[in-house]
Amino acid sequence: MTESGRKRRVIAAYLAIGLLLVGTFWGLDDHFPFGPFRMYSTKDEVDGPVRSLLFEGAYEDGAPFTIGSSSLGLRRAEADGQVERVREDPEFLRHFVEAYEAFHPDEPPLHHFRLFHRVYELRDREPVGTEDVTVAEWSRE
Amino acid sequence: MSFAKRVNGWWFAPVPLGRLAIFRALVYGFIFVDVLLTASWAAKHALVPGELYKPLFLGRLLNLPTPTFALVTTVEVLLLIAAGLAITGRWPRSAGIAVAILYLEWMFIAMSYGKVDHDRVAFLVALAVLPTVGRTRFGDETEDEAAGWAVSAVQVAVVATYFLAAFAKFRFGGLDWVNGATLSRAVLRRGTFLANPFLLENSWILHLTQYGIMAFELASPLMLLRNRFSRWFVITAFVFHLITYASITIIFLPHIIALCSFLPLERLRVWRQPERRSKTAAAAI
């Protein structure tokens, strides 16, 4: 290997390591691929709530049914990552309905759609109760 | 030997080109698994309304377009063609560079809808460094410094993923992350029959596991020692990922492919007799 080839490789390696270090301490997910390695990095209290995001839809005059995030073309964590937008603007929920309809073109249109959290109450790391809390609802006019 | 020289020697410690040939096949072959099977959710973004797109920093900086059906499908097809060409090993540089760029764009399509995955960095490093090594053949025992650097770079990226994850836990979860209920939450949300309810009813196991994870991550640089101890550490890493999969069905597959850079892959000779080219003959080429 030539001396300059060696030098370029050394510089590239330390540059990448430097960017990852900066990302770890000051970066956010937004700085992918140099953001912090946040997998399971948040701490959940041993006594407190754990939220699980769920969707529910209904046809005209139909009973509500559970919709999985994959029916919207999203992973569960992606839906979690969109919750803030829905909180800021409940109208935003209609894009979830559009997503559902894009993946189910042969189904009748949805008339009702609800985004809610199933909240598990933990006591000493063990679940002791659940409650459903609505984040936003949408109905066809 | 001075410390700097030893570090330099570590980075460029020659490895057989045959190992790199297998690693290449593994990395480029995995792209098909990733795009078509295990992360096929990324392709679903083709039909998701553009309003749900949340571009990342680099996506905004480079002004990457909002994914549409046409864009996602085009990138997918081109990526698979490039990966297919790269697997043949005939154009290690041009096909390798094409794969690296297309896969990066694929990542921006995948990660820009509200969730960024943290298991891709070592795999992305592998894609970036593989084109720096010339042509490789299965069974080639020629020891090569460029191949050595590529393997070292991937190994460092794997270790960085573990080691820096510990600091992310300190930063986001606090110094007492180990005493939280993070794993209880994970099992509650996505535990398999192996984990739920057994581990929730015996939550001390989860508590202890959090200490184990932290110790493992902080000690992970020892994987780079290249001795007997580090080999055991690598095996522990594989086992850790398998247990994680069994209990909460999360497996960091791209990361595991990168983890294979620690293995003496050249010993795999199942599909082909080793080519016994003499080292002088190889050097003459």
Short mmCIF file of C-alpha atoms in Angstrom, two decimals:
data_model
loop_
_atom_site.label_atom_id
_atom_site.label_comp_id
_atom_site.label_asym_id
_atom_site.label_seq_id
_atom_site.Cartn_x
_atom_site.Cartn_y
_atom_site.Cartn_z
CA MET A 1 0.00 0.00 0.00
CA THR A 2 1.29 3.48 -0.80
CA GLU A 3 2.09 5.93 1.97
CA SER A 4 -0.67 8.32 0.82
CA GLY A 5 -3.19 5.48 0.69
CA ARG A 6 -2.27 4.64 4.25
CA LYS A 7 -2.59 8.27 5.31
CA ARG A 8 -6.00 8.68 3.69
CA ARG A 9 -7.29 5.58 5.47
CA VAL A 10 -6.02 6.77 8.85
CA ILE A 11 -7.60 10.20 8.39
CA ALA A 12 -10.92 8.72 7.23
CA ALA A 13 -11.06 6.37 10.21
CA TYR A 14 -10.37 9.05 12.82
CA LEU A 15 -12.74 11.50 11.14
CA ALA A 16 -15.56 8.95 11.32
CA ILE A 17 -14.75 8.14 14.95
CA GLY A 18 -14.70 11.88 15.74
CA LEU A 19 -18.11 12.42 14.14
CA LEU A 20 -19.57 9.48 16.06
CA LEU A 21 -18.19 10.88 19.33
CA VAL A 22 -19.66 14.31 18.64
CA GLY A 23 -22.95 12.64 17.69
CA THR A 24 -23.01 10.58 20.87
CA PHE A 25 -22.66 13.53 23.22
CA TRP A 26 -24.29 16.37 21.30
CA GLY A 27 -26.16 14.84 18.36
CA LEU A 28 -29.73 13.67 17.92
CA ASP A 29 -31.45 10.98 15.84
CA ASP A 30 -31.82 13.72 13.25
CA HIS A 31 -28.06 13.48 12.56
CA PHE A 32 -28.25 9.92 11.24
CA PRO A 33 -25.91 8.12 10.64
CA PHE A 34 -23.79 10.00 13.18
CA GLY A 35 -26.44 10.39 15.86
CA PRO A 36 -26.26 8.81 19.31
CA PHE A 37 -26.79 5.05 19.66
CA ARG A 38 -30.03 5.47 21.57
CA MET A 39 -31.44 1.95 21.46
CA TYR A 40 -33.30 1.46 24.72
CA SER A 41 -31.39 4.36 26.21
CA THR A 42 -34.31 6.04 27.96
CA LYS A 43 -35.08 5.05 31.49
CA ASP A 44 -38.56 3.96 32.50
CA GLU A 45 -39.49 4.43 36.12
CA VAL A 46 -40.06 1.24 38.09
CA ASP A 47 -43.31 2.79 39.36
CA GLY A 48 -45.03 4.56 36.52
CA PRO A 49 -46.79 4.35 33.18
CA VAL A 50 -45.70 2.49 30.03
CA ARG A 51 -47.52 3.64 26.89
CA SER A 52 -48.29 1.50 23.89
CA LEU A 53 -49.67 3.25 20.81
CA LEU A 54 -52.73 1.77 19.10
CA PHE A 55 -55.07 2.68 16.24
CA GLU A 56 -58.74 2.02 15.79
CA GLY A 57 -60.90 2.52 12.72
CA ALA A 58 -64.55 2.07 11.82
CA TYR A 59 -66.62 1.99 8.63
CA GLU A 60 -69.90 3.83 8.38
CA ASP A 61 -72.21 2.37 11.07
CA GLY A 62 -69.66 -0.34 11.80
CA ALA A 63 -68.06 -1.44 15.02
CA PRO A 64 -64.54 -0.14 15.67
CA PHE A 65 -61.67 -2.50 14.85
CA THR A 66 -58.01 -2.39 15.79
CA ILE A 67 -55.57 -1.29 13.09
CA GLY A 68 -51.90 -2.25 13.27
CA SER A 69 -49.34 0.41 12.35
CA SER A 70 -48.12 -1.81 9.51
CA SER A 71 -51.54 -1.37 7.88
CA LEU A 72 -50.54 2.28 7.53
CA GLY A 73 -47.15 1.41 6.00
CA LEU A 74 -45.43 2.46 9.22
CA ARG A 75 -43.53 0.63 11.90
CA ARG A 76 -44.87 0.97 15.41
CA ALA A 77 -41.97 3.21 16.45
CA GLU A 78 -42.52 5.39 13.38
CA ALA A 79 -46.10 5.95 14.44
CA ASP A 80 -44.74 6.82 17.91
CA GLY A 81 -42.45 9.32 16.22
CA GLN A 82 -45.44 11.02 14.57
CA VAL A 83 -47.54 11.39 17.74
CA GLU A 84 -46.15 14.87 18.50
CA ARG A 85 -47.36 16.12 15.12
CA VAL A 86 -50.86 14.81 15.87
CA ARG A 87 -50.85 16.43 19.31
CA GLU A 88 -49.87 19.77 17.78
CA ASP A 89 -52.49 19.49 15.06
CA PRO A 90 -55.25 16.86 15.49
CA GLU A 91 -56.23 17.49 11.87
CA PHE A 92 -52.96 15.80 10.91
CA LEU A 93 -54.63 12.47 11.70
CA ARG A 94 -56.29 12.51 8.27
CA HIS A 95 -52.90 11.65 6.72
CA PHE A 96 -52.97 8.43 8.72
CA VAL A 97 -56.39 7.73 7.21
CA GLU A 98 -54.98 8.44 3.74
CA ALA A 99 -52.14 6.03 4.47
CA TYR A 100 -54.60 3.33 5.54
CA GLU A 101 -56.62 3.85 2.38
CA ALA A 102 -53.50 3.71 0.20
CA PHE A 103 -52.78 0.24 1.58
CA HIS A 104 -56.42 -0.95 1.43
CA PRO A 105 -57.76 0.35 -1.90
CA ASP A 106 -60.50 -2.30 -2.06
CA GLU A 107 -62.03 -1.59 1.34
CA PRO A 108 -64.88 0.85 1.97
CA PRO A 109 -63.76 4.27 3.23
CA LEU A 110 -63.14 4.73 6.93
CA HIS A 111 -65.60 6.96 8.74
CA HIS A 112 -63.89 7.04 12.04
CA PHE A 113 -60.27 6.82 13.16
CA ARG A 114 -58.81 7.03 16.64
CA LEU A 115 -55.24 7.18 17.92
CA PHE A 116 -54.87 6.15 21.53
CA HIS A 117 -52.37 5.00 24.11
CA ARG A 118 -52.87 1.87 26.15
CA VAL A 119 -51.24 2.86 29.41
CA TYR A 120 -49.90 0.12 31.65
CA GLU A 121 -49.29 1.12 35.23
CA LEU A 122 -46.12 -0.39 36.66
CA ARG A 123 -45.48 -1.03 40.32
CA ASP A 124 -42.00 -2.20 41.13
CA ARG A 125 -41.42 -3.10 37.44
CA GLU A 126 -44.55 -5.23 37.23
CA PRO A 127 -47.80 -4.22 35.49
CA VAL A 128 -50.75 -3.71 37.86
CA GLY A 129 -53.39 -2.08 35.65
CA THR A 130 -54.25 -0.64 32.22
CA GLU A 131 -56.15 2.33 30.89
CA ASP A 132 -56.80 3.65 27.34
CA VAL A 133 -56.13 7.35 26.71
CA THR A 134 -57.19 8.93 23.40
CA VAL A 135 -54.60 11.14 21.69
CA ALA A 136 -56.79 12.27 18.78
CA GLU A 137 -59.90 11.26 16.85
CA TRP A 138 -61.02 11.87 13.29
CA SER A 139 -64.45 11.51 11.71
CA ARG A 140 -65.45 11.88 8.07
CA GLU A 141 -67.58 15.00 7.65
CA MET B 1 7.65 -0.45 19.53
CA SER B 2 6.05 2.94 20.12
CA PHE B 3 2.36 3.15 20.93
CA ALA B 4 1.56 5.02 17.70
CA LYS B 5 3.34 2.36 15.68
CA ARG B 6 1.48 -0.39 17.44
CA VAL B 7 -1.87 1.30 16.82
CA ASN B 8 -0.92 1.73 13.18
CA GLY B 9 0.14 -1.89 13.00
CA TRP B 10 -3.23 -2.88 14.48
CA TRP B 11 -5.23 -0.96 11.87
CA PHE B 12 -3.27 -2.42 8.96
CA ALA B 13 -2.67 -5.94 10.29
CA PRO B 14 -2.92 -7.99 7.07
CA VAL B 15 -5.79 -10.44 6.64
CA PRO B 16 -6.21 -13.06 3.89
CA LEU B 17 -8.02 -11.76 0.81
CA GLY B 18 -10.14 -14.91 0.98
CA ARG B 19 -11.68 -13.65 4.22
CA LEU B 20 -12.60 -10.40 2.57
CA ALA B 21 -14.09 -12.24 -0.39
CA ILE B 22 -16.48 -14.08 1.92
CA PHE B 23 -17.25 -10.97 3.95
CA ARG B 24 -18.04 -9.16 0.71
CA ALA B 25 -20.44 -11.87 -0.40
CA LEU B 26 -22.05 -11.78 3.04
CA VAL B 27 -22.49 -7.99 3.05
CA TYR B 28 -23.76 -7.64 -0.51
CA GLY B 29 -25.87 -10.78 -0.22
CA PHE B 30 -27.46 -9.42 2.94
CA ILE B 31 -28.72 -6.40 1.00
CA PHE B 32 -31.22 -8.70 -0.71
CA VAL B 33 -32.35 -10.13 2.63
CA ASP B 34 -32.61 -6.65 4.13
CA VAL B 35 -34.47 -4.94 1.31
CA LEU B 36 -36.77 -7.82 0.37
CA LEU B 37 -37.39 -9.58 3.69
CA THR B 38 -36.22 -8.40 7.06
CA ALA B 39 -36.56 -4.65 6.48
CA SER B 40 -39.11 -4.77 3.68
CA TRP B 41 -41.10 -2.19 5.66
CA ALA B 42 -38.81 0.44 4.12
CA ALA B 43 -40.28 -0.21 0.66
CA LYS B 44 -43.77 0.40 2.09
CA HIS B 45 -42.88 4.07 2.42
CA ALA B 46 -43.53 4.21 -1.33
CA LEU B 47 -47.28 4.37 -0.61
CA VAL B 48 -47.20 6.46 2.58
CA PRO B 49 -48.46 10.05 2.03
CA GLY B 50 -45.63 12.57 1.67
CA GLU B 51 -47.00 14.54 4.65
CA LEU B 52 -45.70 11.82 6.96
CA TYR B 53 -42.15 12.27 5.64
CA LYS B 54 -39.85 13.83 8.26
CA PRO B 55 -36.54 14.51 6.50
CA LEU B 56 -33.36 14.08 8.55
CA PHE B 57 -30.57 16.64 8.86
CA LEU B 58 -28.49 15.25 5.98
CA GLY B 59 -31.62 14.78 3.88
CA ARG B 60 -32.44 18.47 4.30
CA LEU B 61 -28.81 19.51 3.77
CA LEU B 62 -28.54 17.53 0.53
CA ASN B 63 -32.09 18.50 -0.44
CA LEU B 64 -33.09 14.88 -0.97
CA PRO B 65 -36.54 14.61 -2.58
CA THR B 66 -39.65 13.49 -0.68
CA PRO B 67 -40.00 9.77 -1.45
CA THR B 68 -42.68 8.89 -3.99
CA PHE B 69 -43.68 5.55 -5.42
CA ALA B 70 -41.43 6.15 -8.45
CA LEU B 71 -38.41 7.20 -6.39
CA VAL B 72 -38.62 4.36 -3.86
CA THR B 73 -39.09 1.73 -6.57
CA THR B 74 -36.26 3.09 -8.71
CA VAL B 75 -33.80 3.20 -5.81
CA GLU B 76 -34.83 -0.31 -4.76
CA VAL B 77 -34.32 -1.79 -8.23
CA LEU B 78 -31.00 0.01 -8.82
CA LEU B 79 -29.74 -0.99 -5.39
CA LEU B 80 -30.51 -4.66 -5.99
CA ILE B 81 -28.88 -4.59 -9.43
CA ALA B 82 -25.76 -2.93 -8.00
CA ALA B 83 -25.63 -5.43 -5.11
CA GLY B 84 -25.97 -8.30 -7.59
CA LEU B 85 -23.04 -6.93 -9.60
CA ALA B 86 -21.00 -6.36 -6.44
CA ILE B 87 -21.56 -9.96 -5.31
CA THR B 88 -19.86 -11.27 -8.42
CA GLY B 89 -16.74 -9.46 -7.24
CA ARG B 90 -15.79 -8.42 -10.75
CA TRP B 91 -16.06 -4.69 -10.24
CA PRO B 92 -15.25 -4.31 -6.55
CA ARG B 93 -14.75 -0.57 -6.71
CA SER B 94 -17.41 0.77 -9.09
CA ALA B 95 -20.16 -1.64 -8.07
CA GLY B 96 -19.18 -1.27 -4.41
CA ILE B 97 -19.36 2.53 -4.55
CA ALA B 98 -22.73 2.37 -6.34
CA VAL B 99 -24.10 0.08 -3.62
CA ALA B 100 -22.78 2.33 -0.86
CA ILE B 101 -24.44 5.45 -2.32
CA LEU B 102 -27.74 3.77 -3.22
CA TYR B 103 -27.96 2.06 0.16
CA LEU B 104 -27.38 5.37 1.93
CA GLU B 105 -30.27 6.90 -0.04
CA TRP B 106 -32.32 3.79 0.84
CA MET B 107 -31.54 4.48 4.50
CA PHE B 108 -32.83 8.04 4.20
CA ILE B 109 -36.04 6.68 2.70
CA ALA B 110 -36.26 4.15 5.54
CA MET B 111 -35.40 6.39 8.50
CA SER B 112 -37.28 9.58 7.63
CA TYR B 113 -40.75 8.64 8.90
CA GLY B 114 -40.43 9.15 12.62
CA LYS B 115 -37.96 6.47 13.67
CA VAL B 116 -34.23 6.10 13.18
CA ASP B 117 -32.63 2.69 13.68
CA HIS B 118 -29.35 2.43 15.53
CA ASP B 119 -28.10 -0.88 14.18
CA ARG B 120 -26.85 0.28 10.79
CA VAL B 121 -23.65 2.22 11.39
CA ALA B 122 -21.24 -0.74 11.29
CA PHE B 123 -22.97 -2.07 8.16
CA LEU B 124 -22.73 1.35 6.50
CA VAL B 125 -19.03 1.45 7.39
CA ALA B 126 -18.63 -1.98 5.78
CA LEU B 127 -20.25 -0.68 2.58
CA ALA B 128 -18.01 2.38 2.65
CA VAL B 129 -14.73 0.50 3.14
CA LEU B 130 -15.27 -2.59 0.96
CA PRO B 131 -14.63 -0.67 -2.30
CA THR B 132 -11.17 0.32 -0.98
CA VAL B 133 -10.01 -3.27 -1.42
CA GLY B 134 -9.30 -4.56 -4.92
CA ARG B 135 -10.43 -7.85 -6.41
CA THR B 136 -10.71 -10.77 -4.05
CA ARG B 137 -11.24 -14.50 -4.64
CA PHE B 138 -12.59 -17.20 -2.39
CA GLY B 139 -9.79 -19.23 -0.90
CA ASP B 140 -7.09 -16.65 -1.65
CA GLU B 141 -4.63 -16.89 1.23
CA THR B 142 -2.65 -13.80 0.26
CA GLU B 143 -2.38 -11.52 3.28
CA ASP B 144 -3.26 -7.95 2.43
CA GLU B 145 -2.94 -4.67 4.34
CA ALA B 146 -5.82 -2.93 2.56
CA ALA B 147 -8.07 -5.86 3.44
CA GLY B 148 -6.75 -5.64 6.98
CA TRP B 149 -7.69 -1.97 7.26
CA ALA B 150 -11.19 -2.63 5.91
CA VAL B 151 -11.74 -5.37 8.49
CA SER B 152 -10.33 -3.17 11.28
CA ALA B 153 -12.64 -0.30 10.30
CA VAL B 154 -15.72 -2.52 10.48
CA GLN B 155 -14.60 -3.98 13.81
CA VAL B 156 -14.12 -0.51 15.29
CA ALA B 157 -17.58 0.47 14.06
CA VAL B 158 -19.09 -2.60 15.74
CA VAL B 159 -17.36 -1.79 19.02
CA ALA B 160 -18.34 1.89 18.74
CA THR B 161 -21.97 0.80 18.42
CA TYR B 162 -21.79 -1.02 21.77
CA PHE B 163 -19.44 1.31 23.60
CA LEU B 164 -21.09 4.59 22.61
CA ALA B 165 -24.52 3.08 23.31
CA ALA B 166 -23.52 2.99 26.98
CA PHE B 167 -22.89 6.74 26.89
CA ALA B 168 -26.19 7.35 25.11
CA LYS B 169 -27.85 5.54 28.02
CA PHE B 170 -26.06 7.81 30.50
CA ARG B 171 -27.03 10.83 28.45
CA PHE B 172 -30.69 10.03 27.84
CA GLY B 173 -31.52 7.67 30.65
CA GLY B 174 -29.22 9.04 33.33
CA LEU B 175 -26.41 7.41 35.28
CA ASP B 176 -28.88 5.09 37.00
CA TRP B 177 -30.33 3.72 33.75
CA VAL B 178 -29.43 0.27 35.12
CA ASN B 179 -32.01 0.69 37.89
CA GLY B 180 -34.89 1.67 35.62
CA ALA B 181 -37.66 -0.41 34.10
CA THR B 182 -36.50 -0.14 30.49
CA LEU B 183 -36.46 -3.89 29.88
CA SER B 184 -39.81 -4.37 31.64
CA ARG B 185 -41.24 -1.86 29.24
CA ALA B 186 -39.65 -3.63 26.28
CA VAL B 187 -41.06 -7.00 27.36
CA LEU B 188 -44.48 -5.47 28.02
CA ARG B 189 -44.61 -3.92 24.59
CA ARG B 190 -43.12 -6.73 22.54
CA GLY B 191 -42.26 -9.71 24.73
CA THR B 192 -42.51 -13.19 23.22
CA PHE B 193 -44.04 -16.18 24.99
CA LEU B 194 -40.56 -16.92 26.33
CA ALA B 195 -40.40 -13.55 28.05
CA ASN B 196 -43.97 -12.61 28.91
CA PRO B 197 -45.17 -13.35 31.58
CA PHE B 198 -42.16 -15.23 33.04
CA LEU B 199 -39.68 -12.34 32.97
CA LEU B 200 -42.30 -9.81 34.09
CA GLU B 201 -43.16 -11.95 37.10
CA ASN B 202 -39.47 -12.39 37.89
CA SER B 203 -38.45 -8.85 37.08
CA TRP B 204 -35.22 -9.13 39.10
CA ILE B 205 -33.83 -11.00 36.07
CA LEU B 206 -34.55 -7.97 33.89
CA HIS B 207 -33.02 -5.67 36.49
CA LEU B 208 -29.86 -7.80 36.59
CA THR B 209 -29.76 -7.98 32.78
CA GLN B 210 -29.63 -4.18 32.64
CA TYR B 211 -26.42 -4.34 34.68
CA GLY B 212 -25.13 -7.04 32.34
CA ILE B 213 -25.84 -4.96 29.24
CA MET B 214 -24.08 -1.92 30.70
CA ALA B 215 -21.02 -3.99 31.69
CA PHE B 216 -20.93 -5.62 28.26
CA GLU B 217 -21.10 -2.30 26.43
CA LEU B 218 -18.48 -0.58 28.55
CA ALA B 219 -16.11 -3.55 28.21
CA SER B 220 -16.69 -3.95 24.45
CA PRO B 221 -13.37 -2.30 23.37
CA LEU B 222 -11.73 -5.47 24.69
CA MET B 223 -13.15 -7.15 21.58
CA LEU B 224 -10.41 -5.40 19.64
CA LEU B 225 -7.56 -7.14 21.45
CA ARG B 226 -7.44 -10.02 18.96
CA ASN B 227 -6.59 -12.67 21.52
CA ARG B 228 -8.36 -15.64 23.12
CA PHE B 229 -10.31 -13.42 25.47
CA SER B 230 -11.63 -11.19 22.70
CA ARG B 231 -12.82 -14.25 20.76
CA TRP B 232 -14.97 -15.24 23.73
CA PHE B 233 -16.28 -11.69 23.87
CA VAL B 234 -17.33 -11.93 20.21
CA ILE B 235 -19.17 -15.19 20.91
CA THR B 236 -20.89 -13.50 23.87
CA ALA B 237 -22.03 -10.74 21.52
CA PHE B 238 -23.64 -13.25 19.14
CA VAL B 239 -25.37 -14.99 22.08
CA PHE B 240 -26.59 -11.66 23.44
CA HIS B 241 -28.27 -10.85 20.13
CA LEU B 242 -29.90 -14.29 19.96
CA ILE B 243 -31.34 -13.98 23.47
CA THR B 244 -32.62 -10.50 22.67
CA TYR B 245 -34.35 -11.92 19.61
CA ALA B 246 -35.89 -14.80 21.56
CA SER B 247 -37.29 -12.48 24.22
CA ILE B 248 -38.39 -9.32 22.37
CA THR B 249 -37.98 -10.25 18.65
CA ILE B 250 -35.51 -7.45 18.06
CA ILE B 251 -32.44 -8.46 16.13
CA PHE B 252 -29.89 -6.05 14.76
CA LEU B 253 -29.23 -8.00 11.57
CA PRO B 254 -27.08 -5.46 9.69
CA HIS B 255 -25.00 -5.11 12.83
CA ILE B 256 -24.66 -8.89 13.10
CA ILE B 257 -23.38 -9.08 9.53
CA ALA B 258 -20.76 -6.50 10.50
CA LEU B 259 -20.00 -8.52 13.65
CA CYS B 260 -18.96 -11.37 11.34
CA SER B 261 -15.86 -9.28 10.50
CA PHE B 262 -14.43 -10.67 13.75
CA LEU B 263 -14.67 -14.26 12.49
CA PRO B 264 -11.94 -16.12 10.62
CA LEU B 265 -14.32 -16.45 7.68
CA GLU B 266 -11.61 -17.82 5.39
CA ARG B 267 -11.95 -21.13 7.25
CA LEU B 268 -15.39 -21.54 5.69
CA ARG B 269 -14.67 -23.76 2.73
CA VAL B 270 -17.93 -25.57 2.43
CA TRP B 271 -18.77 -24.69 -1.12
CA ARG B 272 -15.36 -24.71 -2.71
CA GLN B 273 -11.99 -26.35 -2.42
CA PRO B 274 -9.36 -23.87 -1.31
CA GLU B 275 -7.26 -22.53 -4.13
CA ARG B 276 -3.70 -23.28 -3.26
CA ARG B 277 -2.06 -20.43 -5.03
CA SER B 278 1.44 -19.86 -3.75
CA LYS B 279 2.05 -16.51 -2.14
CA THR B 280 4.73 -15.60 -4.65
CA ALA B 281 2.38 -16.27 -7.54
CA ALA B 282 -0.29 -14.11 -5.94
CA ALA B 283 2.19 -11.32 -5.31
CA ALA B 284 3.23 -11.38 -8.94
CA ILE B 285 -0.28 -10.55 -10.16
#
